[in-house]
mmCIF file of C-alpha atoms in Angstrom:
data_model
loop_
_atom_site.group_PDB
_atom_site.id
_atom_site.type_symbol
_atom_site.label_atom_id
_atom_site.label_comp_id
_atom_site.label_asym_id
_atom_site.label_seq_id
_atom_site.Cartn_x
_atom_site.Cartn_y
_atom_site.Cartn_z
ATOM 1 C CA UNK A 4 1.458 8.976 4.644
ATOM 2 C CA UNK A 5 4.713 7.188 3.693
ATOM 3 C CA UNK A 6 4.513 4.565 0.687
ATOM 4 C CA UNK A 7 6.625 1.333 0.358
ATOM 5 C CA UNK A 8 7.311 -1.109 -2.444
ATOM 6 C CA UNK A 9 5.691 -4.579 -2.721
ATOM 7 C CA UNK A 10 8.326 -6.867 -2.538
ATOM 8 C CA UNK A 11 10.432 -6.784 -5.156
ATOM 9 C CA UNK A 12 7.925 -5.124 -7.404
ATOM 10 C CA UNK A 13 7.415 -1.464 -8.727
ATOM 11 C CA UNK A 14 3.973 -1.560 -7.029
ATOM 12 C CA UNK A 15 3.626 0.852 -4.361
ATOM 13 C CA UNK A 16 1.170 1.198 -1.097
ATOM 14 C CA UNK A 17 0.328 3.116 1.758
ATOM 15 C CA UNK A 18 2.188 1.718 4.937
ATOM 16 C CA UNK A 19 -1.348 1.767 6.454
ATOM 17 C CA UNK A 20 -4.194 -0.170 4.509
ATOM 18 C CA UNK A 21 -7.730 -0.635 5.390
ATOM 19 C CA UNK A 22 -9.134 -3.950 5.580
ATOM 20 C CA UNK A 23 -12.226 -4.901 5.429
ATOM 21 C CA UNK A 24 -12.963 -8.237 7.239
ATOM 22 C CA UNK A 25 -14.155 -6.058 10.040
ATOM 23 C CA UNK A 26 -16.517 -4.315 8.077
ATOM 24 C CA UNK A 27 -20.269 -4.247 9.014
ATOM 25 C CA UNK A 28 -22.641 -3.803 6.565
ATOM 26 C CA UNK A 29 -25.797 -5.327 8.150
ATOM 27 C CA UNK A 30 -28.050 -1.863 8.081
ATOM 28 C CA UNK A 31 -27.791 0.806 5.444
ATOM 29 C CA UNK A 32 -26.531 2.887 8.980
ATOM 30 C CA UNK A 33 -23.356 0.615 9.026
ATOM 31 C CA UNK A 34 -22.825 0.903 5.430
ATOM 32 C CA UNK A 35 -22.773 4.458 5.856
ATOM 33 C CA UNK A 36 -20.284 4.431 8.197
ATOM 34 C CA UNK A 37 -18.200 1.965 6.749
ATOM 35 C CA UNK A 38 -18.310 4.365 3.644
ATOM 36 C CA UNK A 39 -16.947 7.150 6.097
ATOM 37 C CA UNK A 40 -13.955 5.224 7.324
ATOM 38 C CA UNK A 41 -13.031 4.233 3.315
ATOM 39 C CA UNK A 42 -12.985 7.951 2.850
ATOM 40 C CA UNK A 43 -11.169 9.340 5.773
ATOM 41 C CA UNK A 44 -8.595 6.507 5.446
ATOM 42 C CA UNK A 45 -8.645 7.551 1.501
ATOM 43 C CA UNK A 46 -7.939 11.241 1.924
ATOM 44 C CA UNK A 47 -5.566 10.530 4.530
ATOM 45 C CA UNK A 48 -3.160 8.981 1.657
ATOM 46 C CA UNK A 49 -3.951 5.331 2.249
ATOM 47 C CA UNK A 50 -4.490 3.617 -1.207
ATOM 48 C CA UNK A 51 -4.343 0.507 -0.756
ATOM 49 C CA UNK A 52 -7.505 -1.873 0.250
ATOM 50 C CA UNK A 53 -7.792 -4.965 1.270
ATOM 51 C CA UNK A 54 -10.503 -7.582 0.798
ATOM 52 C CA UNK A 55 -11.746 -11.062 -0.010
ATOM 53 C CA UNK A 56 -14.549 -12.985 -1.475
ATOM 54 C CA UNK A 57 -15.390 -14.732 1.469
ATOM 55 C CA UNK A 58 -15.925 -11.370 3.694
ATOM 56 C CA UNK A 59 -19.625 -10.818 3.882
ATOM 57 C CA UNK A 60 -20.430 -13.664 1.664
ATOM 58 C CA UNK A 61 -19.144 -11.328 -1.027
ATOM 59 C CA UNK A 62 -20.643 -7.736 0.132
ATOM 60 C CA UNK A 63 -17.619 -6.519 1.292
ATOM 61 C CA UNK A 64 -16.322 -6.418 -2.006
ATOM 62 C CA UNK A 65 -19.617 -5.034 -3.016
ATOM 63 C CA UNK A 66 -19.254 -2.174 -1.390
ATOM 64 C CA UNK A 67 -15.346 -1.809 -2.315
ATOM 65 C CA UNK A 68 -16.245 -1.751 -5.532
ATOM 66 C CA UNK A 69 -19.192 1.162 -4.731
ATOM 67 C CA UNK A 70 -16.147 2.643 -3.258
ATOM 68 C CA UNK A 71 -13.976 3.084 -5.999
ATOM 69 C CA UNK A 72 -15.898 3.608 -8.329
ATOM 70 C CA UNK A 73 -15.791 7.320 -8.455
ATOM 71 C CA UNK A 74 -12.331 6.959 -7.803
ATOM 72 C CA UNK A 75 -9.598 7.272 -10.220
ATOM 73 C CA UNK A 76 -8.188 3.652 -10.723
ATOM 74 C CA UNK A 77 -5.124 4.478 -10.750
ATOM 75 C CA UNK A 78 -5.456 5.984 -7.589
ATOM 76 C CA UNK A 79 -5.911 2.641 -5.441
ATOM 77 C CA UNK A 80 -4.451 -0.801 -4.667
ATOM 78 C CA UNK A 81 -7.342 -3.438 -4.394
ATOM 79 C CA UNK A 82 -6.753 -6.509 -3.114
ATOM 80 C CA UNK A 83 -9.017 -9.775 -2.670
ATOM 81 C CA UNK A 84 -8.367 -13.494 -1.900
ATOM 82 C CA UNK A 85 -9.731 -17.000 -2.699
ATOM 83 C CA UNK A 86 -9.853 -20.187 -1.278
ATOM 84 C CA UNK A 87 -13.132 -20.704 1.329
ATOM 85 C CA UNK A 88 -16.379 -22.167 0.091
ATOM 86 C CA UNK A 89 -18.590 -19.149 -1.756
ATOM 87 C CA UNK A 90 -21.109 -22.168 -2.941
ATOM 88 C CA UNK A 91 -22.745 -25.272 -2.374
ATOM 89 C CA UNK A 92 -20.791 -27.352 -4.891
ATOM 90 C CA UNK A 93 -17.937 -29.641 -4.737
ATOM 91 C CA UNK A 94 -15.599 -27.295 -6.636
ATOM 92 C CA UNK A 95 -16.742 -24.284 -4.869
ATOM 93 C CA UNK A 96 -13.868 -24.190 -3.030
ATOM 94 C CA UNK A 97 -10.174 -24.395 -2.686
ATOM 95 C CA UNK A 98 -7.313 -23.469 -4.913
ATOM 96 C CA UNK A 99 -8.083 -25.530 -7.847
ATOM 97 C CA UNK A 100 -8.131 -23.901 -11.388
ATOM 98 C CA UNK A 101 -11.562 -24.095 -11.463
ATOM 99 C CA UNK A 102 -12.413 -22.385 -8.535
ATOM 100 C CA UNK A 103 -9.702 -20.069 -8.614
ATOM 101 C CA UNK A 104 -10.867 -19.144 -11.967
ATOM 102 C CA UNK A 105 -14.456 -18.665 -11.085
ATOM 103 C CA UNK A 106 -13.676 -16.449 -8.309
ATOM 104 C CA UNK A 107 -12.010 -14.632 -9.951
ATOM 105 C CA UNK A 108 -14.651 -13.644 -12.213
ATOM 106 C CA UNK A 109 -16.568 -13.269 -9.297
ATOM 107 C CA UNK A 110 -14.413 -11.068 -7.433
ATOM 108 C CA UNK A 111 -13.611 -8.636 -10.532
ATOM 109 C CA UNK A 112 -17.555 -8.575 -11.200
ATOM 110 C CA UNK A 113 -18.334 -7.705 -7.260
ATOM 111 C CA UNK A 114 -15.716 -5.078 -7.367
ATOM 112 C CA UNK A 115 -16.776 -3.807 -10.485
ATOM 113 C CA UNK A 116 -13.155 -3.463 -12.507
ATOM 114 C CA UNK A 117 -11.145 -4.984 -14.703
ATOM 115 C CA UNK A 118 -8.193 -5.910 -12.454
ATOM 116 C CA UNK A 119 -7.338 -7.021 -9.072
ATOM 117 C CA UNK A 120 -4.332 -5.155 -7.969
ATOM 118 C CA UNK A 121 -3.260 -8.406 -5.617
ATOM 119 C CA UNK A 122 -4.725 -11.775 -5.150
ATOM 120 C CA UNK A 123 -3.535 -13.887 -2.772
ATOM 121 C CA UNK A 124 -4.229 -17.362 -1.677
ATOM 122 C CA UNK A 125 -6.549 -16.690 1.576
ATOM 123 C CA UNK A 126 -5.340 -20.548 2.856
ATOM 124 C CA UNK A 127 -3.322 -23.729 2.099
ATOM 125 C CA UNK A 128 -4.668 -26.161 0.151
ATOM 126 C CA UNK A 129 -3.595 -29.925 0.857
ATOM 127 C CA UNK A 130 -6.162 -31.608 -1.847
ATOM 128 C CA UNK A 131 -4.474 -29.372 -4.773
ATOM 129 C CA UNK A 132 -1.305 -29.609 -6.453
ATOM 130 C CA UNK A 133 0.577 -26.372 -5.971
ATOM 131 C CA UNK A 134 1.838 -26.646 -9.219
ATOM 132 C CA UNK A 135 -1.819 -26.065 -10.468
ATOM 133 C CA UNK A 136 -2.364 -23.144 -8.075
ATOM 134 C CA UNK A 137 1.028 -21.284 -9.722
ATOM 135 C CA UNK A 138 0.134 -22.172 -12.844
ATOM 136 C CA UNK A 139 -3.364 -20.632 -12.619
ATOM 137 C CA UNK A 140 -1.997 -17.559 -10.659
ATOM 138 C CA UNK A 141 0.365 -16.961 -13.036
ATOM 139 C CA UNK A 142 -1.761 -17.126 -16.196
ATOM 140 C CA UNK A 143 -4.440 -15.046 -14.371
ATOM 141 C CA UNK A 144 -1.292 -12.034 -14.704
ATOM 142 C CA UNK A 145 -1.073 -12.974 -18.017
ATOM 143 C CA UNK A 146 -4.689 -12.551 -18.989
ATOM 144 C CA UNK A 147 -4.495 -8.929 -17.407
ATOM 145 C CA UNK A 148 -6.904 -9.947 -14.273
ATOM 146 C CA UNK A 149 -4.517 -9.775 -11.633
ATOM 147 C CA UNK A 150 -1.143 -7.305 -11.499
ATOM 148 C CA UNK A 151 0.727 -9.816 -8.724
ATOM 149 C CA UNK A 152 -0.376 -12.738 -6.508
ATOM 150 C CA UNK A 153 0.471 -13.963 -2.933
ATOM 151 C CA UNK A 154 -0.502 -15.994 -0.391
ATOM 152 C CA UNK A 155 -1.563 -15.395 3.279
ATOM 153 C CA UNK A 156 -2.192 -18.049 6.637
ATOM 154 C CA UNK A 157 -0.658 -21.816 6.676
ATOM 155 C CA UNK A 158 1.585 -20.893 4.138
ATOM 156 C CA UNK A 159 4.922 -22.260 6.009
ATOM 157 C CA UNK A 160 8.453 -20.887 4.891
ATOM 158 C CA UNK A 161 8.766 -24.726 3.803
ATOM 159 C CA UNK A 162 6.072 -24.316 1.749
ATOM 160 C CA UNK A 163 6.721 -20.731 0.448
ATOM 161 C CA UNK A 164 10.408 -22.065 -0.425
ATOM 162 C CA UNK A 165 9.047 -24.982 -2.339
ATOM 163 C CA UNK A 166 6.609 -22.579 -4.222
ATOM 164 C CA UNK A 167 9.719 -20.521 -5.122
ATOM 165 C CA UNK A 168 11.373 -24.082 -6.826
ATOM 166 C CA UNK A 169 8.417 -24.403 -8.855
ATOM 167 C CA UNK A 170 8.219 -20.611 -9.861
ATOM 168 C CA UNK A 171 11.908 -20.832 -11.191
ATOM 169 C CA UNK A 172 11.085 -24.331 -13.133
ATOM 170 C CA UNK A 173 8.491 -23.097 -14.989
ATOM 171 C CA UNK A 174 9.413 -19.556 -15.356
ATOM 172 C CA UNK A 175 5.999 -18.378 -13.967
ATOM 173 C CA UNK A 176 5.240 -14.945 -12.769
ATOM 174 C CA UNK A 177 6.852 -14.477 -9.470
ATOM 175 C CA UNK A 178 4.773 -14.765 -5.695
ATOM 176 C CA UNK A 179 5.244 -11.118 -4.874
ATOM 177 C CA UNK A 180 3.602 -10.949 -1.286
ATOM 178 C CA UNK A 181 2.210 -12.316 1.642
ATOM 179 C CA UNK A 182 -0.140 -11.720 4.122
ATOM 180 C CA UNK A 183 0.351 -13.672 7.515
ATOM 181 C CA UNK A 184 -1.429 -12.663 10.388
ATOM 182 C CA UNK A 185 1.447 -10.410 12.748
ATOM 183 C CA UNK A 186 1.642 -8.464 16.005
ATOM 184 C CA UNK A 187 3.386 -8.031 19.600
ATOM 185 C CA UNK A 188 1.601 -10.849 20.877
ATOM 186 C CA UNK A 189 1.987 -13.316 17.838
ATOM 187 C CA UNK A 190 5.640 -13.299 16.079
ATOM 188 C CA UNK A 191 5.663 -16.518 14.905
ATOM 189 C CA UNK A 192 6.748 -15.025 11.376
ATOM 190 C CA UNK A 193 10.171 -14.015 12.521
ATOM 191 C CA UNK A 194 11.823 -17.660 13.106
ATOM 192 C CA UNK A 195 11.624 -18.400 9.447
ATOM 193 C CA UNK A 196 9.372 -16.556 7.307
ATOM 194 C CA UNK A 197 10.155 -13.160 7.411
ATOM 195 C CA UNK A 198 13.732 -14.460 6.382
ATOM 196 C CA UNK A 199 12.429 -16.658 3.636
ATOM 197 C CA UNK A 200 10.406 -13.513 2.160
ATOM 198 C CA UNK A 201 13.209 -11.050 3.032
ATOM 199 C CA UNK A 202 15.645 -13.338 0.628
ATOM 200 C CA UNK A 203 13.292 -13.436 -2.041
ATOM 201 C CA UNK A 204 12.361 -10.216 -2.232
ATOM 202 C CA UNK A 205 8.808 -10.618 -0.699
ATOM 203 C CA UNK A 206 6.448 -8.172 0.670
ATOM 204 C CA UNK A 207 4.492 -9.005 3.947
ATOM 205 C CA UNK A 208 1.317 -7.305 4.450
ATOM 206 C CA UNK A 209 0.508 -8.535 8.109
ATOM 207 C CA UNK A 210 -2.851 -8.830 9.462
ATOM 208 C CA UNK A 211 -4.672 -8.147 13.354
ATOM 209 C CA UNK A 212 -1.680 -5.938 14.079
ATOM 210 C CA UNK A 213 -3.049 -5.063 17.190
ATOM 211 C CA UNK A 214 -4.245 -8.443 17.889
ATOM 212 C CA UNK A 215 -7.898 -8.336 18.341
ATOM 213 C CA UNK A 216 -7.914 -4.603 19.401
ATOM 214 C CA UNK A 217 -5.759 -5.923 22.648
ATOM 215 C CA UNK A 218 -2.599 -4.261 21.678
ATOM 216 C CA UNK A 219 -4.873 -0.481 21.522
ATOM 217 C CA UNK A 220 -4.822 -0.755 25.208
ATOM 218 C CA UNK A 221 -8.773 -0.821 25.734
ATOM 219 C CA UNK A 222 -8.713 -3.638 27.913
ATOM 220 C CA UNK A 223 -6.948 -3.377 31.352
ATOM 221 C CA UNK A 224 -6.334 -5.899 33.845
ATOM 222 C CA UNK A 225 -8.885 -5.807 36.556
ATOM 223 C CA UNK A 226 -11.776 -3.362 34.825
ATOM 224 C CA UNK A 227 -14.661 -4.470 32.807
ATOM 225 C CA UNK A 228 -15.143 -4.869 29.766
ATOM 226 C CA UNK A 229 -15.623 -1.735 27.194
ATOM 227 C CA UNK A 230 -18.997 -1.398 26.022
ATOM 228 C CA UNK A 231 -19.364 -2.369 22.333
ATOM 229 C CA UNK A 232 -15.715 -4.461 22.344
ATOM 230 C CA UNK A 233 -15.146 -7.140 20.470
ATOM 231 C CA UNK A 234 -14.692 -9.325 23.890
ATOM 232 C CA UNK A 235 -18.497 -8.365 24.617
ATOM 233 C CA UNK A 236 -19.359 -10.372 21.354
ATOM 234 C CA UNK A 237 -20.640 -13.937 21.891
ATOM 235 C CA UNK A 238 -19.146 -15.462 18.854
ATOM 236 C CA UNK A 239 -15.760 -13.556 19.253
ATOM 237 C CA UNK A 240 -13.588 -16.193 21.408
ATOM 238 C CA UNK A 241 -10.204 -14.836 19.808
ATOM 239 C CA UNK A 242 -9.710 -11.786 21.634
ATOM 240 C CA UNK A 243 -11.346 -13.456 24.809
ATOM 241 C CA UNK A 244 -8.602 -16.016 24.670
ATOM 242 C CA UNK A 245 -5.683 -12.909 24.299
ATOM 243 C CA UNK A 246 -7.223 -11.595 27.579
ATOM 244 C CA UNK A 247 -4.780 -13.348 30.066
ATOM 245 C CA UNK A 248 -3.120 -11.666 32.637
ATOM 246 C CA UNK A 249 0.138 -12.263 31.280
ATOM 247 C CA UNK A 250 -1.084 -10.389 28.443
ATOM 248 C CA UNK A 251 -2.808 -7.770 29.784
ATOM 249 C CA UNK A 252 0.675 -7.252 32.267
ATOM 250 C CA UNK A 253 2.615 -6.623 28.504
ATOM 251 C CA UNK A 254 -0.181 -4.443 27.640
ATOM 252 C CA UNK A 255 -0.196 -1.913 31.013
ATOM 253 C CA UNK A 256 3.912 -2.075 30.277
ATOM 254 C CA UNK A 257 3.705 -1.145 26.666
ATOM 255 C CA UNK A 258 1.283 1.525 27.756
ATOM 256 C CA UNK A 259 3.552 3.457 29.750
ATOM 257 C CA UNK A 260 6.425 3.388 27.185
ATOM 258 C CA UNK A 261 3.750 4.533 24.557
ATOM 259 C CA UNK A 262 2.810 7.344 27.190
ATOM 260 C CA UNK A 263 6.373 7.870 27.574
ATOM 261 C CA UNK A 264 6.856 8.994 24.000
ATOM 262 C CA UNK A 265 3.514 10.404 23.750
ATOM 263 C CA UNK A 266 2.038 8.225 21.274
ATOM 264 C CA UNK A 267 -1.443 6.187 21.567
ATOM 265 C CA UNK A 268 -0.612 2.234 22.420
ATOM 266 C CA UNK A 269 -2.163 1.420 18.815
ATOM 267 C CA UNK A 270 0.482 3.806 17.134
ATOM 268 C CA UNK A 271 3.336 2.320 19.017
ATOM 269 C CA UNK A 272 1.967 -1.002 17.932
ATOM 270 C CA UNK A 273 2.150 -0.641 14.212
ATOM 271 C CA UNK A 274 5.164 1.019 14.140
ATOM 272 C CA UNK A 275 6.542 -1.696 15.580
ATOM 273 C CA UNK A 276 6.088 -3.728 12.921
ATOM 274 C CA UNK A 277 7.085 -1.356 10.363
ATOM 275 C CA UNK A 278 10.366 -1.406 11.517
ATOM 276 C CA UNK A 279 11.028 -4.744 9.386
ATOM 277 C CA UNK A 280 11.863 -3.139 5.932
ATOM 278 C CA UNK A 281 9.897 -6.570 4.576
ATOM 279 C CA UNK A 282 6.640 -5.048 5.825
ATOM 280 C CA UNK A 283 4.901 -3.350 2.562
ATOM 281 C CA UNK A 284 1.911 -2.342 4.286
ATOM 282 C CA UNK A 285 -0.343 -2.974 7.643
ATOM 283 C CA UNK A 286 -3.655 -4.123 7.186
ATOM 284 C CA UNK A 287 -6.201 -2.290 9.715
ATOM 285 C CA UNK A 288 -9.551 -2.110 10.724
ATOM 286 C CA UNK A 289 -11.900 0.314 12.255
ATOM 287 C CA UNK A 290 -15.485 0.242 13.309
ATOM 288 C CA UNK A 291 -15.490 4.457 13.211
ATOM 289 C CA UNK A 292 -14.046 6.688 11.674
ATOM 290 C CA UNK A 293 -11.985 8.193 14.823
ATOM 291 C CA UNK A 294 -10.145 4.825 14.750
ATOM 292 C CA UNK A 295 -8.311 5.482 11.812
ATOM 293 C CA UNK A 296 -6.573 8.463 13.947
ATOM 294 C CA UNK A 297 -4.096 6.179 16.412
ATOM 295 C CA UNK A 298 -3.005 3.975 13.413
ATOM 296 C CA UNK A 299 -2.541 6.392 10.317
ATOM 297 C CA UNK A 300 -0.024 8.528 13.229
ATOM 298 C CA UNK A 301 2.032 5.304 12.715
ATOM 299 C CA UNK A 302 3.180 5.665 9.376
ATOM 300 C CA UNK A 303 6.668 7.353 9.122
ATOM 301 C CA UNK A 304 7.401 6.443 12.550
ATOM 302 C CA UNK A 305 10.871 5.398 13.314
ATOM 303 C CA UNK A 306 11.091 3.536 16.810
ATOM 304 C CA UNK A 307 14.470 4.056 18.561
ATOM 305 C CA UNK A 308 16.870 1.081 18.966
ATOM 306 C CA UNK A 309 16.509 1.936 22.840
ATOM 307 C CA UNK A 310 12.662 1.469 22.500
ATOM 308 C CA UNK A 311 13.075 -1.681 20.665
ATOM 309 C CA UNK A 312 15.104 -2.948 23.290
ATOM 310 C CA UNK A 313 12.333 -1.991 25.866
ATOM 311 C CA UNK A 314 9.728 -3.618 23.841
ATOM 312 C CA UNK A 315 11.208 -6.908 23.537
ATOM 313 C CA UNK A 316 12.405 -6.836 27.181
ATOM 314 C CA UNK A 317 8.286 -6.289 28.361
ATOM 315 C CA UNK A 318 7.468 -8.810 25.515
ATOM 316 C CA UNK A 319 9.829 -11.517 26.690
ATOM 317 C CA UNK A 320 11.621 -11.872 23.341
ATOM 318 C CA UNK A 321 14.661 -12.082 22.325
ATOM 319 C CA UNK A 322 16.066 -9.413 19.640
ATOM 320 C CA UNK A 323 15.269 -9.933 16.164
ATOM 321 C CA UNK A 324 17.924 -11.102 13.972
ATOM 322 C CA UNK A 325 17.910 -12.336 10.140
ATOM 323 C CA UNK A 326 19.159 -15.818 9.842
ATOM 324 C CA UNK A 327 19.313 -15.645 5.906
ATOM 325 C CA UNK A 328 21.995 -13.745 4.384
#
């Protein structure tokens, strides 16, 4: 396992974390498995974690916290987010102070330590000054609860840019990362954001690298469905709507060129996106423990320029290029 910096901090992590907004916990058999992954990932060198209070209502940082607790602290990154409602009352959501410092408290008690390694903003919030959110953010790292805070979706490169003005005026701690979701099928991030981050000495710890579980290869173009996918769930319309034949033409591509270098499509995935030097980390998920094989492979991977150049030509895209000096 191969370990970058966070941003512009000292704070290091795994390229490959573990998230856990997959995680099922509904039986005391999923918890046990879910405890299996978190310990294979673990002992394969990844340290660093990633949660949220809204995940599970709050269990998934539940069991994080059960996690780690035999673990030395030092040992692992923990992160966690706020925004979404965790209660029935008007201020139980958002990124007001008051919420922000409730959660908190909430999130540190579920997890069951003294510190959050990184918090980040899980959303945007239109109804609260972001001078407010800094402000809170930053005294949270004062008061020793939090080590650095980010921010993850609907935060724009506008909006990141304008957080940066406020930062500097005030003299707050600095936003050290942010987690947007990225992958093959979804590089929205590269027309401003990655530039924005990559100029102010930003991490980016992307999210649904492989898009749903599309970009592992599972689902080919004229077969059914795999058993047990998340396309067989009823309430899962996100990878049903990746499921195009467009898409699934990219995928049967990429698949060959994965074959080619005799990696799984899932490895050639997330190496992909750790060839931005931006990237910190790459948040996965895994519903067994065998998962964890095809995407801990990708750390230290180094793509070829020639392979680069294949994958934007089946992607369609142009080549990435910084815009920002």
């Amino acid at each position: 396992m191969q370990y970058r910096n966070v941003g512009g901090s000292g704070l290091k992590v795994s390229e490959i974390a573990l998230g856990s907004w997959m995680t099922r916990l509904e039986d005391a058999a999923a918890v046990d498995i879910a405890m299996d992954i978190a310990h294979k990932a673990f002992d394969a060198g990844v340290n660093f974690f990633d949660c949220a209070d809204a995940y599970s209502g709050g269990d998934a940082e539940v069991f994080l916290g059960r996690f780690i607790k035999d673990l030395p602290r030092e040992d692992v990154v923990i992160s966690s987010k706020v925004f979404f409602k965790t209660g029935n009352s008007v201020n139980g959501g958002g990124l007001s102070r008051k919420h922000i410092l409730n959660n908190c408290d909430r999130s540190l008690k579920n997890l069951g330590t003294d510190y959050i390694d990184l918090y980040y903003c899980h959303r945007f919030d239109p109804d609260t000054p972001m001078e407010e959110t800094l402000q809170t953010l930053s005294d949270l790292v004062d008061q020793g609860k939090i080590l650095y805070y980010g921010v993850s979706e609907e935060w724009s490169a506008a909006r990141l840019e304008r957080a940066q003005r406020i930062i500097s005026e005030r003299g707050l701690h600095p936003l050290t990362v942010v987690q947007p979701e990225y992958n093959m099928m979804d590089r929205y991030i590269e027309h401003e954001i990655v530039d924005v981050c990559d100029y102010y000495n930003i991490g980016i710890t992307p999210f649904s690298p492989l898009a749903q579980g599309l970009l592992t290869g599972k689902y080919r173009k004229g077969q059914p469905l795999p058993a047990g996918s998340r396309a067989t769930w009823q309430s899962d319309h996100q990878i049903n709507d990746l499921l195009t034949d467009e898409n699934l033409d990219k995928v049967e591509a990429l698949r060959g060129l994965a074959d080619g270098l005799g990696m799984k499509m899932a490895t050639l995935s997330l190496s992909w996106i750790l060839r931005l030097p931006t990237v910190s980390s790459v948040i996965v998920g895994a519903s067994k423990p065998s998962q964890l094989d095809a995407s801990l492979a990708a750390s230290g991977v180094e793509l070829p320029d020639d392979v680069l150049q294949q994958i934007d030509g089946i992607l369609g895209f142009r080549r990435f290029e910084r815009h920002i000096g």
